[in-house]
Amino acid sequence: MVLYLIGLGLFNEQDITLRGLEAVRRCSRVYLEAYTSILLCGKEKLEALYGKDVIIADREMVESRAEEILDGADAQDVAFCVVGDPFGATTHTDLQLRARERGIPVRVVHNASVMNAVGACGLSLYRFGEAVSIVFFTDTWRPDSFYDKILANRRLGLHTLCLLDIKVKEPDLAALARGRVVYEPPRYMTINTAIQQLLEVEERRKEGAFSNSSLGVGIARLQADDQQIVAGTLEQLLEVDFGAPLHCLVLAGDLHVTEREMLEFYMMGTTDGCGCGNASGTQQES
């Protein structure tokens, strides 16, 4: 029998591939990984399409109780469904290794992820450097390890994709200290928060990785019907309401002439092209 790692794409239940859908329908159990990213639809829509129940796999299950997912996969097919592509997060590589250690065959069904769909903003994927993750700052933890990677990309003239933090089913530490397990409400980092944190780090480091006037591209709900792409300086993007999650941010490097022409469609203050360069930035189908 087989453990399937199946990419679901970026938007809703319809983004699964035909190959992925056929695999899901063959499986006795179907898990949905629900903490590295989110689909922009509820699991009930997945269940209606798949014709079977979907088990939510949170961080605790995937990282601490992975054996529950693998148990029985040597006798029946099991599907582990991932928003985007299965290898967008190292956790899923670990699950594959665990399965192979137990002699369980693994088959992967790939799909679109933010790592390639980000090209929708007009910047060439060949000109992206190392991607970085921006996590929520706290009063006592304000990490800046991403800064060196952004600076290295900047010196090479490369673009940087910034993946923004999401907090799903995070324990309330104060309640935990009192012996109670209480989960905080879900939080999804906005482009605005990410820029504020980036500028705070630049003010501290002062090495010139970016500034208020650096060109950025804010992308919200990539692939959705109300996908939003807005280009402008970081200072300008701070004033944009990007709406509901998920968000990501691109820090632009050196621009090829074609990239510059494409970004004009999304630049704040312009209304040519598809009309998505204003502050709302909503992309219309052409």
Tab-separated table of C-alpha atoms in Angstrom:
chain	number	residue	atom	x	y	z
A	1	MET	CA	0.000	0.000	0.000
A	2	VAL	CA	1.018	3.639	-0.425
A	3	LEU	CA	1.350	6.909	1.456
A	4	TYR	CA	0.370	9.647	-0.972
A	5	LEU	CA	1.702	13.174	-0.478
A	6	ILE	CA	-0.725	15.286	-2.489
A	7	GLY	CA	-0.481	18.966	-3.313
A	8	LEU	CA	-3.791	20.835	-3.276
A	9	GLY	CA	-2.737	24.071	-4.960
A	10	LEU	CA	-3.386	27.505	-3.550
A	11	PHE	CA	-7.052	28.457	-3.650
A	12	ASN	CA	-9.918	26.017	-3.138
A	13	GLU	CA	-11.035	22.422	-3.558
A	14	GLN	CA	-10.984	22.703	-7.358
A	15	ASP	CA	-7.222	23.238	-7.533
A	16	ILE	CA	-6.326	19.613	-6.870
A	17	THR	CA	-5.038	17.824	-9.985
A	18	LEU	CA	-6.982	14.986	-11.586
A	19	ARG	CA	-4.179	12.621	-10.592
A	20	GLY	CA	-4.364	13.854	-7.019
A	21	LEU	CA	-8.150	13.527	-6.889
A	22	GLU	CA	-8.043	9.955	-8.174
A	23	ALA	CA	-5.457	9.086	-5.523
A	24	VAL	CA	-7.509	10.671	-2.714
A	25	ARG	CA	-10.590	8.718	-3.701
A	26	ARG	CA	-8.616	5.455	-3.497
A	27	CYS	CA	-7.403	6.145	0.045
A	28	SER	CA	-8.915	4.783	3.248
A	29	ARG	CA	-7.843	7.852	5.253
A	30	VAL	CA	-7.319	11.423	4.094
A	31	TYR	CA	-5.375	13.963	6.165
A	32	LEU	CA	-5.218	17.709	5.564
A	33	GLU	CA	-2.096	19.426	6.882
A	34	ALA	CA	-3.421	22.645	8.379
A	35	TYR	CA	-0.640	24.705	9.896
A	36	THR	CA	2.035	25.608	7.324
A	37	SER	CA	-0.613	27.184	5.087
A	38	ILE	CA	-4.383	27.305	4.555
A	39	LEU	CA	-6.772	26.740	1.681
A	40	LEU	CA	-9.228	29.552	1.089
A	41	CYS	CA	-12.180	27.205	1.565
A	42	GLY	CA	-13.491	24.993	4.362
A	43	LYS	CA	-12.749	21.281	4.660
A	44	GLU	CA	-16.419	20.511	4.079
A	45	LYS	CA	-15.912	21.474	0.427
A	46	LEU	CA	-13.016	19.061	0.196
A	47	GLU	CA	-15.126	16.316	1.744
A	48	ALA	CA	-17.965	16.939	-0.712
A	49	LEU	CA	-15.582	16.608	-3.656
A	50	TYR	CA	-13.619	13.657	-2.290
A	51	GLY	CA	-16.665	11.751	-1.036
A	52	LYS	CA	-14.998	10.963	2.294
A	53	ASP	CA	-14.067	12.497	5.621
A	54	VAL	CA	-10.987	14.689	5.905
A	55	ILE	CA	-8.913	14.522	9.104
A	56	ILE	CA	-7.254	17.797	10.121
A	57	ALA	CA	-3.551	17.257	10.865
A	58	ASP	CA	-2.310	20.111	13.051
A	59	ARG	CA	1.297	20.871	13.996
A	60	GLU	CA	1.194	18.605	17.051
A	61	MET	CA	0.023	15.621	15.033
A	62	VAL	CA	2.481	16.073	12.167
A	63	GLU	CA	5.540	16.872	14.259
A	64	SER	CA	4.898	14.783	17.394
A	65	ARG	CA	2.376	12.104	16.418
A	66	ALA	CA	3.301	11.304	12.828
A	67	GLU	CA	3.054	7.591	13.605
A	68	GLU	CA	-0.746	8.003	13.741
A	69	ILE	CA	-0.698	9.010	10.090
A	70	LEU	CA	1.609	6.161	9.092
A	71	ASP	CA	-0.128	3.431	11.102
A	72	GLY	CA	-1.954	1.162	8.689
A	73	ALA	CA	-0.400	2.715	5.590
A	74	ASP	CA	1.345	-0.619	4.977
A	75	ALA	CA	-2.087	-2.220	4.533
A	76	GLN	CA	-4.250	0.573	3.076
A	77	ASP	CA	-3.590	3.679	0.994
A	78	VAL	CA	-3.362	6.885	3.027
A	79	ALA	CA	-3.392	10.457	1.679
A	80	PHE	CA	-1.587	13.359	3.305
A	81	CYS	CA	-2.816	16.513	1.565
A	82	VAL	CA	-0.798	19.720	1.626
A	83	VAL	CA	-1.766	23.242	0.580
A	84	GLY	CA	0.469	24.201	-2.324
A	85	ASP	CA	3.087	21.558	-3.097
A	86	PRO	CA	4.043	18.703	-0.731
A	87	PHE	CA	7.662	19.821	-0.503
A	88	GLY	CA	6.985	23.458	0.332
A	89	ALA	CA	7.857	22.699	3.985
A	90	THR	CA	10.579	20.470	5.447
A	91	THR	CA	8.041	18.784	7.750
A	92	HIS	CA	6.672	16.888	4.788
A	93	THR	CA	10.122	15.630	3.814
A	94	ASP	CA	10.421	14.253	7.349
A	95	LEU	CA	7.115	12.401	6.981
A	96	GLN	CA	8.369	10.834	3.751
A	97	LEU	CA	11.572	9.683	5.453
A	98	ARG	CA	9.610	8.156	8.348
A	99	ALA	CA	7.401	6.268	5.906
A	100	ARG	CA	10.350	4.851	4.001
A	101	GLU	CA	12.009	3.767	7.237
A	102	ARG	CA	8.895	1.656	7.854
A	103	GLY	CA	8.992	0.238	4.331
A	104	ILE	CA	5.899	2.170	3.211
A	105	PRO	CA	6.056	3.255	-0.450
A	106	VAL	CA	5.564	6.998	-0.990
A	107	ARG	CA	4.113	8.626	-4.068
A	108	VAL	CA	4.042	12.380	-4.572
A	109	VAL	CA	1.491	14.344	-6.579
A	110	HIS	CA	2.818	17.858	-7.123
A	111	ASN	CA	0.837	21.069	-7.538
A	112	ALA	CA	1.290	24.841	-7.760
A	113	SER	CA	2.811	26.579	-4.740
A	114	VAL	CA	3.697	30.134	-3.835
A	115	MET	CA	7.286	29.332	-4.831
A	116	ASN	CA	6.364	29.249	-8.506
A	117	ALA	CA	3.010	31.059	-8.618
A	118	VAL	CA	4.697	34.222	-7.298
A	119	GLY	CA	5.723	34.769	-10.915
A	120	ALA	CA	2.191	36.141	-11.399
A	121	CYS	CA	3.488	39.500	-10.182
A	122	GLY	CA	5.629	39.825	-13.299
A	123	LEU	CA	9.048	39.116	-11.817
A	124	SER	CA	11.039	36.294	-13.395
A	125	LEU	CA	11.453	33.178	-11.273
A	126	TYR	CA	15.000	32.865	-12.621
A	127	ARG	CA	15.872	36.118	-10.880
A	128	PHE	CA	14.782	35.136	-7.358
A	129	GLY	CA	17.336	34.394	-4.680
A	130	GLU	CA	16.831	32.490	-1.430
A	131	ALA	CA	13.346	32.843	0.047
A	132	VAL	CA	12.964	33.921	3.680
A	133	SER	CA	10.347	33.545	6.407
A	134	ILE	CA	9.250	36.520	8.506
A	135	VAL	CA	7.885	35.518	11.920
A	136	PHE	CA	5.766	37.553	14.311
A	137	PHE	CA	7.891	39.624	16.687
A	138	THR	CA	7.133	39.475	20.391
A	139	ASP	CA	8.201	41.706	23.272
A	140	THR	CA	11.127	39.411	23.997
A	141	TRP	CA	11.869	37.764	20.632
A	142	ARG	CA	12.654	39.831	17.548
A	143	PRO	CA	14.787	37.586	15.309
A	144	ASP	CA	16.566	39.048	12.291
A	145	SER	CA	18.309	36.023	10.754
A	146	PHE	CA	16.392	36.652	7.518
A	147	TYR	CA	18.207	39.966	7.080
A	148	ASP	CA	21.512	38.436	5.960
A	149	LYS	CA	19.765	36.416	3.254
A	150	ILE	CA	17.898	39.459	1.956
A	151	LEU	CA	21.147	41.447	1.951
A	152	ALA	CA	22.944	38.688	0.012
A	153	ASN	CA	20.145	38.616	-2.563
A	154	ARG	CA	20.196	42.405	-2.824
A	155	ARG	CA	23.950	42.459	-3.504
A	156	LEU	CA	23.420	39.982	-6.332
A	157	GLY	CA	20.514	41.997	-7.739
A	158	LEU	CA	18.061	39.180	-6.978
A	159	HIS	CA	14.455	39.340	-5.803
A	160	THR	CA	13.491	37.975	-2.374
A	161	LEU	CA	10.237	36.181	-1.638
A	162	CYS	CA	9.194	36.785	1.963
A	163	LEU	CA	6.845	34.146	3.352
A	164	LEU	CA	4.805	35.554	6.219
A	165	ASP	CA	4.069	33.869	9.527
A	166	ILE	CA	0.792	32.150	10.363
A	167	LYS	CA	-0.197	31.020	13.846
A	168	VAL	CA	-2.791	28.248	13.931
A	169	LYS	CA	-3.666	26.331	17.103
A	170	GLU	CA	-0.888	27.962	19.105
A	171	PRO	CA	-1.066	27.261	22.870
A	172	ASP	CA	-1.653	30.174	25.239
A	173	LEU	CA	1.544	30.107	27.302
A	174	ALA	CA	-0.016	31.833	30.308
A	175	ALA	CA	-2.792	29.223	30.465
A	176	LEU	CA	-0.285	26.442	29.880
A	177	ALA	CA	1.740	27.628	32.874
A	178	ARG	CA	-1.412	27.158	34.974
A	179	GLY	CA	-1.856	23.627	33.679
A	180	ARG	CA	-4.620	24.435	31.178
A	181	VAL	CA	-4.374	23.843	27.439
A	182	VAL	CA	-5.996	26.824	25.711
A	183	TYR	CA	-5.339	27.764	22.096
A	184	GLU	CA	-4.942	31.316	20.845
A	185	PRO	CA	-7.117	32.538	17.958
A	186	PRO	CA	-5.507	32.033	14.528
A	187	ARG	CA	-3.293	34.897	13.357
A	188	TYR	CA	-1.988	35.573	9.878
A	189	MET	CA	0.769	38.110	9.296
A	190	THR	CA	-0.163	40.942	6.947
A	191	ILE	CA	2.120	42.572	4.421
A	192	ASN	CA	1.873	45.753	6.493
A	193	THR	CA	3.158	44.045	9.645
A	194	ALA	CA	5.950	42.373	7.699
A	195	ILE	CA	7.117	45.721	6.305
A	196	GLN	CA	7.039	47.328	9.742
A	197	GLN	CA	9.200	44.543	11.113
A	198	LEU	CA	11.581	44.668	8.147
A	199	LEU	CA	12.099	48.404	8.559
A	200	GLU	CA	12.650	47.961	12.281
A	201	VAL	CA	15.440	45.471	11.565
A	202	GLU	CA	16.989	47.746	8.931
A	203	GLU	CA	17.005	50.583	11.442
A	204	ARG	CA	18.865	48.311	13.838
A	205	ARG	CA	21.276	46.743	11.329
A	206	LYS	CA	21.812	49.707	8.984
A	207	GLU	CA	23.504	47.604	6.276
A	208	GLY	CA	21.334	48.753	3.380
A	209	ALA	CA	19.392	45.590	2.537
A	210	PHE	CA	16.296	47.757	1.945
A	211	SER	CA	14.724	51.055	2.954
A	212	ASN	CA	11.432	52.959	2.913
A	213	SER	CA	12.001	53.661	-0.785
A	214	SER	CA	12.823	50.077	-1.804
A	215	LEU	CA	10.513	48.556	-4.396
A	216	GLY	CA	8.255	45.804	-3.111
A	217	VAL	CA	5.316	43.784	-4.374
A	218	GLY	CA	2.530	42.812	-1.993
A	219	ILE	CA	0.527	39.735	-2.956
A	220	ALA	CA	-2.647	38.615	-1.198
A	221	ARG	CA	-4.760	35.483	-1.778
A	222	LEU	CA	-2.618	34.257	-4.651
A	223	GLN	CA	-4.693	32.325	-7.220
A	224	ALA	CA	-8.018	33.332	-5.641
A	225	ASP	CA	-10.747	35.121	-7.583
A	226	ASP	CA	-9.983	38.277	-5.598
A	227	GLN	CA	-6.219	37.944	-5.851
A	228	GLN	CA	-4.533	41.255	-5.047
A	229	ILE	CA	-1.141	42.396	-6.338
A	230	VAL	CA	0.204	45.869	-5.609
A	231	ALA	CA	3.692	47.193	-6.373
A	232	GLY	CA	5.247	50.289	-4.841
A	233	THR	CA	7.805	51.455	-2.339
A	234	LEU	CA	7.682	49.821	1.066
A	235	GLU	CA	6.455	53.123	2.458
A	236	GLN	CA	3.580	53.159	-0.038
A	237	LEU	CA	2.662	49.520	0.580
A	238	LEU	CA	2.336	50.239	4.298
A	239	GLU	CA	-0.804	52.237	3.484
A	240	VAL	CA	-2.533	49.521	1.433
A	241	ASP	CA	-5.315	47.380	2.870
A	242	PHE	CA	-4.542	43.932	1.483
A	243	GLY	CA	-7.582	42.331	3.068
A	244	ALA	CA	-7.947	38.715	4.107
A	245	PRO	CA	-5.047	36.218	4.231
A	246	LEU	CA	-2.849	34.741	2.959
A	247	HIS	CA	-0.231	37.418	2.230
A	248	CYS	CA	3.339	37.364	0.949
A	249	LEU	CA	5.819	40.078	0.041
A	250	VAL	CA	8.484	40.315	-2.653
A	251	LEU	CA	11.462	42.642	-2.253
A	252	ALA	CA	12.484	43.470	-5.813
A	253	GLY	CA	16.089	43.306	-6.912
A	254	ASP	CA	17.453	44.640	-10.198
A	255	LEU	CA	14.738	44.734	-12.847
A	256	HIS	CA	14.949	43.512	-16.413
A	257	VAL	CA	13.103	45.779	-18.824
A	258	THR	CA	10.336	43.191	-19.249
A	259	GLU	CA	9.902	42.882	-15.489
A	260	ARG	CA	9.657	46.646	-15.184
A	261	GLU	CA	6.960	46.745	-17.857
A	262	MET	CA	4.999	43.990	-16.115
A	263	LEU	CA	5.204	45.711	-12.740
A	264	GLU	CA	3.679	48.849	-14.266
A	265	PHE	CA	0.352	46.973	-14.327
A	266	TYR	CA	0.481	46.683	-10.548
A	267	MET	CA	2.223	49.922	-9.597
A	268	MET	CA	0.397	52.179	-7.170
A	269	GLY	CA	-0.998	55.287	-8.810
A	270	THR	CA	-1.409	53.759	-12.279
A	271	THR	CA	-4.627	52.603	-13.885
A	272	ASP	CA	-3.497	51.240	-17.257
A	273	GLY	CA	-3.328	47.579	-18.233
A	274	CYS	CA	-5.775	45.481	-16.249
A	275	GLY	CA	-6.531	48.333	-13.849
A	276	CYS	CA	-4.903	46.594	-10.884
A	277	GLY	CA	-2.186	49.092	-10.056
A	278	ASN	CA	-4.270	51.271	-7.779
A	279	ALA	CA	-4.444	50.949	-4.013
A	280	SER	CA	-6.988	48.134	-4.192
A	281	GLY	CA	-4.781	46.113	-6.509
A	282	THR	CA	-7.424	43.517	-7.286
A	283	GLN	CA	-6.484	41.551	-10.353
A	284	GLN	CA	-9.184	41.046	-12.938
A	285	GLU	CA	-9.300	38.117	-15.335
A	286	SER	CA	-8.193	39.161	-18.800
